[in-house]
PDB file of C-alpha atoms in Angstrom:
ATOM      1  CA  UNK A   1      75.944  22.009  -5.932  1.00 65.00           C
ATOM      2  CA  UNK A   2      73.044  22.871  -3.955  1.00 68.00           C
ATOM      3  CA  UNK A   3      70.706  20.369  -5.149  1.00 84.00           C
ATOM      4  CA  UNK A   4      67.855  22.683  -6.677  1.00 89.00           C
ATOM      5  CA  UNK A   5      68.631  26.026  -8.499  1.00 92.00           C
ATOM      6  CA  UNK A   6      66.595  29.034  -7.834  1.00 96.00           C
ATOM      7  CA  UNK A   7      65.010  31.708 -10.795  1.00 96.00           C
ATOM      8  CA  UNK A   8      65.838  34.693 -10.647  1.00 97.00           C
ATOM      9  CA  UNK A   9      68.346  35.222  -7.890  1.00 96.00           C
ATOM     10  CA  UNK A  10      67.368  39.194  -7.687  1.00 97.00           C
ATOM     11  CA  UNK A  11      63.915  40.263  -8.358  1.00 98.00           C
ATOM     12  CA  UNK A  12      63.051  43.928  -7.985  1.00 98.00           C
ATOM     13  CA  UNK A  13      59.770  45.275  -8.124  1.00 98.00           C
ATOM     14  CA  UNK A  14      57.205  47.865  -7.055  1.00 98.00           C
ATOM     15  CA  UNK A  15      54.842  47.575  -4.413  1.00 98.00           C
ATOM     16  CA  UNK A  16      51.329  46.368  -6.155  1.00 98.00           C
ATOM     17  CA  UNK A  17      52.956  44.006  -8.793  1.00 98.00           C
ATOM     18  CA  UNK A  18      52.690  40.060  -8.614  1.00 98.00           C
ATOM     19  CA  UNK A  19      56.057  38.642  -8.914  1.00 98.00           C
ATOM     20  CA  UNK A  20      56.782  34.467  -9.351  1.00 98.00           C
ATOM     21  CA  UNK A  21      59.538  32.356  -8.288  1.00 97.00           C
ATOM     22  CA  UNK A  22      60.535  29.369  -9.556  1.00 97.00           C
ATOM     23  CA  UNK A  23      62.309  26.403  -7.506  1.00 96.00           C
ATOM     24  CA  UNK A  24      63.871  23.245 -10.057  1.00 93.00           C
ATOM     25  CA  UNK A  25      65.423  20.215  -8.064  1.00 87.00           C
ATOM     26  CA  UNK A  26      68.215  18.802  -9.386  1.00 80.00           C
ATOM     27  CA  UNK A  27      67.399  14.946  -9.290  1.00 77.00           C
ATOM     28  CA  UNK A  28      64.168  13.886  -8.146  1.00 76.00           C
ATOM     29  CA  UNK A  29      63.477  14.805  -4.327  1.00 79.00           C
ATOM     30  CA  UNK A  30      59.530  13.702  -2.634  1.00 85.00           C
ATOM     31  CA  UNK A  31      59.770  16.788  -0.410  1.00 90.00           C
ATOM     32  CA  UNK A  32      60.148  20.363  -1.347  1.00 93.00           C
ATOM     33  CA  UNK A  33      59.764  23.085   1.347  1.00 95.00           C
ATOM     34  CA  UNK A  34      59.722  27.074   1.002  1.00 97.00           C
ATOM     35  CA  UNK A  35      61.210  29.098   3.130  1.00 97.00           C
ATOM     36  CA  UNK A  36      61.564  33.124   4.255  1.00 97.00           C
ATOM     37  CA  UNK A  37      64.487  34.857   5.612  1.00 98.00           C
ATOM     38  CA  UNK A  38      64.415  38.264   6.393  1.00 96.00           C
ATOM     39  CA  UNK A  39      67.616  40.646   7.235  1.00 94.00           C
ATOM     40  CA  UNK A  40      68.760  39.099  10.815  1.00 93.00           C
ATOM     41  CA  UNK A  41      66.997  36.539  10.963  1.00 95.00           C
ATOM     42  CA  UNK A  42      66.747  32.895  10.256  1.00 97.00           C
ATOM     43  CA  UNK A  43      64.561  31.210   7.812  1.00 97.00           C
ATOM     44  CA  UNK A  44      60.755  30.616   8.363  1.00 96.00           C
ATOM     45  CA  UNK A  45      58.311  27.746   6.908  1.00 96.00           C
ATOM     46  CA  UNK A  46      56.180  28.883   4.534  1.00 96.00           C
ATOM     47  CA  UNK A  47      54.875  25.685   3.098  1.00 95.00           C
ATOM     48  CA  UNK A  48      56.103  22.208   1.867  1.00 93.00           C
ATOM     49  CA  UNK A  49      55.059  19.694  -0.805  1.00 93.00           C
ATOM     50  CA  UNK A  50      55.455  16.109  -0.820  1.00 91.00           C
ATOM     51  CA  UNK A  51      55.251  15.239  -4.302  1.00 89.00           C
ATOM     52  CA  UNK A  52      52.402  17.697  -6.244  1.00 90.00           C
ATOM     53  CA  UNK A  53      50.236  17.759  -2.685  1.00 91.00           C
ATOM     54  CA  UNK A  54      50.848  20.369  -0.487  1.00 90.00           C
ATOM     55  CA  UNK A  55      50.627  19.095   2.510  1.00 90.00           C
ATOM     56  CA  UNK A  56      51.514  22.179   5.291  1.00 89.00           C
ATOM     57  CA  UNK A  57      51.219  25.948   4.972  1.00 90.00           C
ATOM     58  CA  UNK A  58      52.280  27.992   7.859  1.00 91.00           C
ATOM     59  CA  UNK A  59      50.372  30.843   8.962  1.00 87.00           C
ATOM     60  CA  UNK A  60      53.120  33.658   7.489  1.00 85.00           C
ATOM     61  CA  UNK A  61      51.300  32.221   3.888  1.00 87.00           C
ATOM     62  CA  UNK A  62      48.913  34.823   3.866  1.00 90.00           C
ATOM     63  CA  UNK A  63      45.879  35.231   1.165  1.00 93.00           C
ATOM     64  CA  UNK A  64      48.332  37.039  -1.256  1.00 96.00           C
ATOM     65  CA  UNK A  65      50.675  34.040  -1.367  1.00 96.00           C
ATOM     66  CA  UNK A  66      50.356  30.891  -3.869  1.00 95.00           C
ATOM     67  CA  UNK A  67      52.406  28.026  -4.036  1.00 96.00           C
ATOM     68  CA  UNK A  68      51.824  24.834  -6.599  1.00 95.00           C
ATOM     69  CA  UNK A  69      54.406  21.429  -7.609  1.00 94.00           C
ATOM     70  CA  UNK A  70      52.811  20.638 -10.918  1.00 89.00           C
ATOM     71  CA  UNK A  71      53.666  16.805 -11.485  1.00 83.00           C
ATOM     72  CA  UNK A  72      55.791  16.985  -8.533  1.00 81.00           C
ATOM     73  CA  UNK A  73      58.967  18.343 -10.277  1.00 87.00           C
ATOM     74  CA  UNK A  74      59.780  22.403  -9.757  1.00 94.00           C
ATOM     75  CA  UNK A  75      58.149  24.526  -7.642  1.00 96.00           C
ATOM     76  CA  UNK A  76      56.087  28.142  -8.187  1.00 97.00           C
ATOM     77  CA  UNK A  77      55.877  30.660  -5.258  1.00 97.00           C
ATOM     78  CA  UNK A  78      53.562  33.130  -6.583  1.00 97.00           C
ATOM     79  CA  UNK A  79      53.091  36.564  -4.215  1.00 97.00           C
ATOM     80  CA  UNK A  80      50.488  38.627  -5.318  1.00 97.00           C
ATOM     81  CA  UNK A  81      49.638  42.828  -5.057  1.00 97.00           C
ATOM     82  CA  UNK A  82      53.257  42.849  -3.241  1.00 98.00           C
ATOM     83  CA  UNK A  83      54.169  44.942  -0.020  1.00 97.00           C
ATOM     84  CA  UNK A  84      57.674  46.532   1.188  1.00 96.00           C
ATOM     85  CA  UNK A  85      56.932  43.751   4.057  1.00 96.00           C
ATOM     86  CA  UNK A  86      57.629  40.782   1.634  1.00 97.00           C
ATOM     87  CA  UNK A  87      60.902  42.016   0.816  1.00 97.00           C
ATOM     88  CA  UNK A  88      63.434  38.829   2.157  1.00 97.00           C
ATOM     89  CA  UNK A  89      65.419  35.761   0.795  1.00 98.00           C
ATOM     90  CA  UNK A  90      63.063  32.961  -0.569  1.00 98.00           C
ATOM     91  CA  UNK A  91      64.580  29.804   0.109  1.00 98.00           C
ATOM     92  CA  UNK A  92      63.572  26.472  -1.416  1.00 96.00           C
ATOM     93  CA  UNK A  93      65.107  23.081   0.099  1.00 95.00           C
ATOM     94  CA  UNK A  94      64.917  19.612  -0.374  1.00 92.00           C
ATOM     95  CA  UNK A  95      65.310  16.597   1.530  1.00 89.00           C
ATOM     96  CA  UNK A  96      67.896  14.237   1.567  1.00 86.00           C
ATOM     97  CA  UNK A  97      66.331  10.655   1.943  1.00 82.00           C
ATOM     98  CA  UNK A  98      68.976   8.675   3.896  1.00 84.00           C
ATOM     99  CA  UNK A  99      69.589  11.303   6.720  1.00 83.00           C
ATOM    100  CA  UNK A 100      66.148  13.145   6.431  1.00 85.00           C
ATOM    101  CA  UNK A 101      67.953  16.272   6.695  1.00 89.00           C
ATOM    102  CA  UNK A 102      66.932  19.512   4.685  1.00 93.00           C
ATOM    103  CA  UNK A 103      69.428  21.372   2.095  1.00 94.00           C
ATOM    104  CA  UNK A 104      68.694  24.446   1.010  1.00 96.00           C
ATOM    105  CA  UNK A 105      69.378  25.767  -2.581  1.00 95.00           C
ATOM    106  CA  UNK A 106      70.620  29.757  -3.367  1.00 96.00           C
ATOM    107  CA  UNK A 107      67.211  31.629  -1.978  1.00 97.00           C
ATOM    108  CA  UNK A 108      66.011  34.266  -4.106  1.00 98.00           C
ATOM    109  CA  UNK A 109      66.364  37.856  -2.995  1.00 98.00           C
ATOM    110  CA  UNK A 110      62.897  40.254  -3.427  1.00 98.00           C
ATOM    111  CA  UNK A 111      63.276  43.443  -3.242  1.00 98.00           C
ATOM    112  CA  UNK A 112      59.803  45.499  -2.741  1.00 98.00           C
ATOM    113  CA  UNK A 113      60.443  49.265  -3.376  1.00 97.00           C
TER     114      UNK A 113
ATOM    115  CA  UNK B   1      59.246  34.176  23.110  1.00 79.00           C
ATOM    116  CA  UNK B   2      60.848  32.386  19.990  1.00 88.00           C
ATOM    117  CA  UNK B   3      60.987  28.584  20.213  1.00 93.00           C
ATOM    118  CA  UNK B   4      65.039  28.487  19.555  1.00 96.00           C
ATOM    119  CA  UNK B   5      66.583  31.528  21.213  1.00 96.00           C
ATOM    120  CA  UNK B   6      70.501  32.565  19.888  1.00 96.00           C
ATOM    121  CA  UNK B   7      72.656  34.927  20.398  1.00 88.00           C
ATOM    122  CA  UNK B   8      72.761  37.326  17.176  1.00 85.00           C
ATOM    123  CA  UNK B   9      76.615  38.109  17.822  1.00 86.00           C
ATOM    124  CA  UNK B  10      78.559  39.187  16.533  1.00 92.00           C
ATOM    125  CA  UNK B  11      81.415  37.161  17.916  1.00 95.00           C
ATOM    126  CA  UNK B  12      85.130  37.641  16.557  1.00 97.00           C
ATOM    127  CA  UNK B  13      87.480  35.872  17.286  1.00 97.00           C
ATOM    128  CA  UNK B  14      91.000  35.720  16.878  1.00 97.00           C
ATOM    129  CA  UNK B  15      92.283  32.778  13.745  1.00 98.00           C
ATOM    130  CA  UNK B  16      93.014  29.402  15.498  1.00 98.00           C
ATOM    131  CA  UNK B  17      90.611  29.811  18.933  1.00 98.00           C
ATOM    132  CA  UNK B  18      88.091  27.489  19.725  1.00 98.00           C
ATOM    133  CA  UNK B  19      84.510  28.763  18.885  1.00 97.00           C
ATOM    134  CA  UNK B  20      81.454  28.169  20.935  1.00 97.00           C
ATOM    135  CA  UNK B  21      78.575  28.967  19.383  1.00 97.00           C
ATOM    136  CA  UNK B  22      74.926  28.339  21.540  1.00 96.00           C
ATOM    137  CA  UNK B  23      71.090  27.708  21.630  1.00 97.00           C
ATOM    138  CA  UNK B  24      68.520  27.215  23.459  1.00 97.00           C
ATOM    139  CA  UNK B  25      64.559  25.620  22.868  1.00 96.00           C
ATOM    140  CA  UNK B  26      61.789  25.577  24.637  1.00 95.00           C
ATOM    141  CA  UNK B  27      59.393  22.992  22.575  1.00 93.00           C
ATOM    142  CA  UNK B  28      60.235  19.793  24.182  1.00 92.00           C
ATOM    143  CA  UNK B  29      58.730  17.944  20.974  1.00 91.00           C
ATOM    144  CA  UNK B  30      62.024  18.782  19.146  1.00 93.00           C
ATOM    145  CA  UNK B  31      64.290  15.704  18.855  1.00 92.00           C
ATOM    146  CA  UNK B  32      66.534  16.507  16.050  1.00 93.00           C
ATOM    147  CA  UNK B  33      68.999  19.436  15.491  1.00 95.00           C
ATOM    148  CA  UNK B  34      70.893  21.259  13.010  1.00 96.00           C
ATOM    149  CA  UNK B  35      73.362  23.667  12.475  1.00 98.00           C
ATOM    150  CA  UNK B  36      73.829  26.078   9.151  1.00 98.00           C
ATOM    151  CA  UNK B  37      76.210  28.219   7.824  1.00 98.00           C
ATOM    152  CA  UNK B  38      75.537  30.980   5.937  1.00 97.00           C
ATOM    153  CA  UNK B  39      77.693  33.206   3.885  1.00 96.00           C
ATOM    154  CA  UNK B  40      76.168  36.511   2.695  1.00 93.00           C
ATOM    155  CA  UNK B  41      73.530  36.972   0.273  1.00 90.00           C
ATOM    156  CA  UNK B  42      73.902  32.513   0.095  1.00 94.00           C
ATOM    157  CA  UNK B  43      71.656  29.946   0.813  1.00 96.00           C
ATOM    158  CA  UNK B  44      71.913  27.913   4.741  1.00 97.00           C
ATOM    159  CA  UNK B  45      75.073  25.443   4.104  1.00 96.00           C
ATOM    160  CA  UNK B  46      73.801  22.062   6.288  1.00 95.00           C
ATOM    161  CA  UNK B  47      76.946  21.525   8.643  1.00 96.00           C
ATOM    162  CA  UNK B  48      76.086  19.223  11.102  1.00 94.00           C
ATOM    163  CA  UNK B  49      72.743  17.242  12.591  1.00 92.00           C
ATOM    164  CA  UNK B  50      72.218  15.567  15.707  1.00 91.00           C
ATOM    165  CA  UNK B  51      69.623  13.344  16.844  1.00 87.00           C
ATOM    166  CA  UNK B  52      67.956  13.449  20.733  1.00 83.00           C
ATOM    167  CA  UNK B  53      71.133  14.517  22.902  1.00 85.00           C
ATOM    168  CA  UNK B  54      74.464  13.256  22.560  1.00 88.00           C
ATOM    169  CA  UNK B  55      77.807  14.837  20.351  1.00 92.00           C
ATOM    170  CA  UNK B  56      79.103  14.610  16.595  1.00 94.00           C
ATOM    171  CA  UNK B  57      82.167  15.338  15.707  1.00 96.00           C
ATOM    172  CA  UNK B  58      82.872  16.049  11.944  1.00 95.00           C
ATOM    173  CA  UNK B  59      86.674  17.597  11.562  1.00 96.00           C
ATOM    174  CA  UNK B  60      86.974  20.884  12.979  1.00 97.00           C
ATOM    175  CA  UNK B  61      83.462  20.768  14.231  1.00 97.00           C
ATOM    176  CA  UNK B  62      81.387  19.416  17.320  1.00 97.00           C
ATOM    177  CA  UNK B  63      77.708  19.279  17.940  1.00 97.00           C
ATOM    178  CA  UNK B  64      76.427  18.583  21.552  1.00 96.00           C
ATOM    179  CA  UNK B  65      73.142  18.115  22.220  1.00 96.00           C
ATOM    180  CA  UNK B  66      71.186  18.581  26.254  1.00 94.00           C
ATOM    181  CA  UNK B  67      67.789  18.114  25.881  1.00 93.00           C
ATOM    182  CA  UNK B  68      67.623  18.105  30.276  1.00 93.00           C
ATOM    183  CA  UNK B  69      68.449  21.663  29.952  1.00 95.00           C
ATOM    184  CA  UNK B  70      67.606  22.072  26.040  1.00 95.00           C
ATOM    185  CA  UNK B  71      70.616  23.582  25.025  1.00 96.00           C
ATOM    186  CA  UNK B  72      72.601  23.561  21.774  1.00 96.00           C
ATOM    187  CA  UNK B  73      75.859  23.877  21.037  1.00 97.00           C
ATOM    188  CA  UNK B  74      78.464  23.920  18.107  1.00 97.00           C
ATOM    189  CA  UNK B  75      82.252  23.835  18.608  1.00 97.00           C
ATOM    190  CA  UNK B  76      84.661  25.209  16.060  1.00 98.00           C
ATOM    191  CA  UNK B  77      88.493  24.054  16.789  1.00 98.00           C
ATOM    192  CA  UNK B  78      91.092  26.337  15.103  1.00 98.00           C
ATOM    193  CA  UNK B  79      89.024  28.405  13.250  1.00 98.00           C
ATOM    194  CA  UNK B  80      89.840  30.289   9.540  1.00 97.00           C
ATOM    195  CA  UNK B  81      88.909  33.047   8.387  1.00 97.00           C
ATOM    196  CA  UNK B  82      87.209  31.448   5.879  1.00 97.00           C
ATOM    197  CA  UNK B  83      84.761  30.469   8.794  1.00 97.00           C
ATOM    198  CA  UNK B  84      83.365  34.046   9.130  1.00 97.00           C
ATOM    199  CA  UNK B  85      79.815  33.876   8.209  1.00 97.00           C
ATOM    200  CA  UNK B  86      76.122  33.350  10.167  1.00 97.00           C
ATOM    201  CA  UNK B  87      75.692  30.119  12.120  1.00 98.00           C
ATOM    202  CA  UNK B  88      72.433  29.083  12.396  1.00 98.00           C
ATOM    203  CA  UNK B  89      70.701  26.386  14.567  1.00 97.00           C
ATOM    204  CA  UNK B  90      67.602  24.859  13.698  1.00 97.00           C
ATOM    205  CA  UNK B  91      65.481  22.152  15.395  1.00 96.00           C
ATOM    206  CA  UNK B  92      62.322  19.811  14.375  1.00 92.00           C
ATOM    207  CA  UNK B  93      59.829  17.606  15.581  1.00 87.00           C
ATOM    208  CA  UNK B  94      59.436  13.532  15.358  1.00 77.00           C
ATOM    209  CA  UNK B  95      56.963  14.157  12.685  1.00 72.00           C
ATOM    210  CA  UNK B  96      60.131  15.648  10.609  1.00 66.00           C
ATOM    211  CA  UNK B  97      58.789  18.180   9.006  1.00 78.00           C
ATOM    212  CA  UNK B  98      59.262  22.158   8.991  1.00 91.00           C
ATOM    213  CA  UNK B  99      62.634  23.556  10.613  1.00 95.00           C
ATOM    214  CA  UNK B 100      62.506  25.806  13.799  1.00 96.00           C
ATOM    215  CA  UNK B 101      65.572  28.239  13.084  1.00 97.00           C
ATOM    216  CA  UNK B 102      67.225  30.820  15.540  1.00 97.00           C
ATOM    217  CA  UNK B 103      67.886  33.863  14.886  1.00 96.00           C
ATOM    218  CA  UNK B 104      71.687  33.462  13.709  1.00 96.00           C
ATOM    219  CA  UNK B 105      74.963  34.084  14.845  1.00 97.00           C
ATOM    220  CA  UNK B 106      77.412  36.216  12.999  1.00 96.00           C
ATOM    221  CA  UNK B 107      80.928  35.321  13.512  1.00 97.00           C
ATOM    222  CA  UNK B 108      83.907  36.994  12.463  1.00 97.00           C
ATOM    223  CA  UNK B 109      87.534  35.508  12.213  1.00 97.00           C
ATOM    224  CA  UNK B 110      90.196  37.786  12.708  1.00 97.00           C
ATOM    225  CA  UNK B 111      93.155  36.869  10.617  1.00 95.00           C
TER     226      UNK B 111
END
C-alpha cells in the first residue's frame, strides 16, 4: 500500500499529443506533490498542492505543463504538445502528518516516441 | 553542481557485508534527511529520516547524519539479496516542503 494509486502506469504516445495523469490518495492527505524521474536519476519537484491551492511550481513546469486538485481530492498532471524530452516516471506523493515525511505512490511511466 | 551529490554505483557486494552507502549537500538550509529505496520500474520506498545530525537505527539499517561536514550516510548490516535495488538520499529545508534527491545508488547483492 502506497497510499495513492497512480492512472495509467504506462502511457505511450507520439510526440505532439497531450497526454493526462491522474494521482487518487488513498485517505485524505492536505499535501500532494508531483514529481519527475528520469533514467539515472532521482526524482525532481514539479509542483505541490496543499489542499485545491497550488502553492509551489518549480521551474522544470514549463508552459506546456498543467497541474489542478479539484476539491482537494486526486490530482491531474496535464502535459501538453509532448516532446521525446518528457519521457520519465511521474511520481505523485503524499505526506504523512505525524512524521512530515513524503511517500511516494507507483509513478507513472511516459513514454514519448 | 547538484545540491546532494551521490555516487551512482553500482556497488555489489557480497550477501551478509556491511553496506555503506554516502552523500553529500551543499545547501546548508537543509535540516532533514531521507533515504529511498527503489526497485525497478517502482515508486521511492521511504526507509529511513533523520532530523539535523545525529543516527537512527531501524533493524538492519543506520542513518548518520554530519551537517559540520554535510555528509550522509546509510548503513546496511548483513545485507540480502533482496536489498539490490537504487538507494536514494534526499534532503529538505525547515520550511518542509519539496525534496532535494541525489542522483541514486544502484546496489547489487551477490548471493
Amino acid at each position: 500500500d502506497t497510499g495513492v494509486s497512480q492512472d495509467p502506469r504506462h502511457k505511450i504516445t507520439k510526440r505532439g499529443q497531450n497526454v493526462t495523469f491522474r494521482c487518487d490518495p488513498i485517505s485524505e492527505h492536505n499535501r500532494l506533490y508531483w514529481y519527475r524521474q528520469t533514467l539515472g536519476q532521482g526524482p525532481e519537484f514539479l509542483t505541490y498542492f496543499q489542499n485545491e491551492a497550488q502553492l509551489e511550481k518549480s521551474r522544470l513546469l514549463s508552459d506546456r505543463f498543467s497541474a489542478e486538485r479539484p476539491k482537494g481530492s486526486f490530482s491531474t498532471l496535464e502535459i501538453q504538445r509532448t516532446e521525446q524530452g518528457d519521457s520519465a516516471m511521474y511520481l505523485c506523493a503524499w505526506v504523512e502528518a505525524s512524521t512530515d515525511t513524503q511517500y511516494f505512490g507507483p509513478g507513472t511511466r511516459l513514454t514519448v516516441l | 553542481q547538484k545540491e546532494v551529490e551521490q555516487d551512482p554505483g553500482p556497488l555489489s557486494v557480497p550477501e551478509g557485508a556491511i553496506v555503506s552507502l554516502n552523500c553529500t549537500y551543499s545547501n546548508s538550509a537543509f535540516q532533514y534527511f531521507m533515504w529511498y529505496r527503489q526497485y525497478s520500474r517502482k515508486g521511492p520506498e521511504l526507509l529511513m529520516y533523520t532530523y539535523s545530525s545525529g543516527n537512527k537505527e531501524d533493524g538492519r539499517f543506520t542513518a548518520q547524519v554530519d551537517k559540520s561536514s554535510k555528509y550522509i550516510s546509510l548503513f546496511i548490516r548483513d545485507s540480502q539479496p533482496s536489498d539490490s535495488a537504487t538507494y536514494l538520499c534526499a534532503a529538505e529545508g525547515t520550511g518542509r516542503r519539496a525534496l532535494t534527491f541525489g542522483s541514486g545508488t544502484r546496489l547489487q547483492v551477490q548471493p
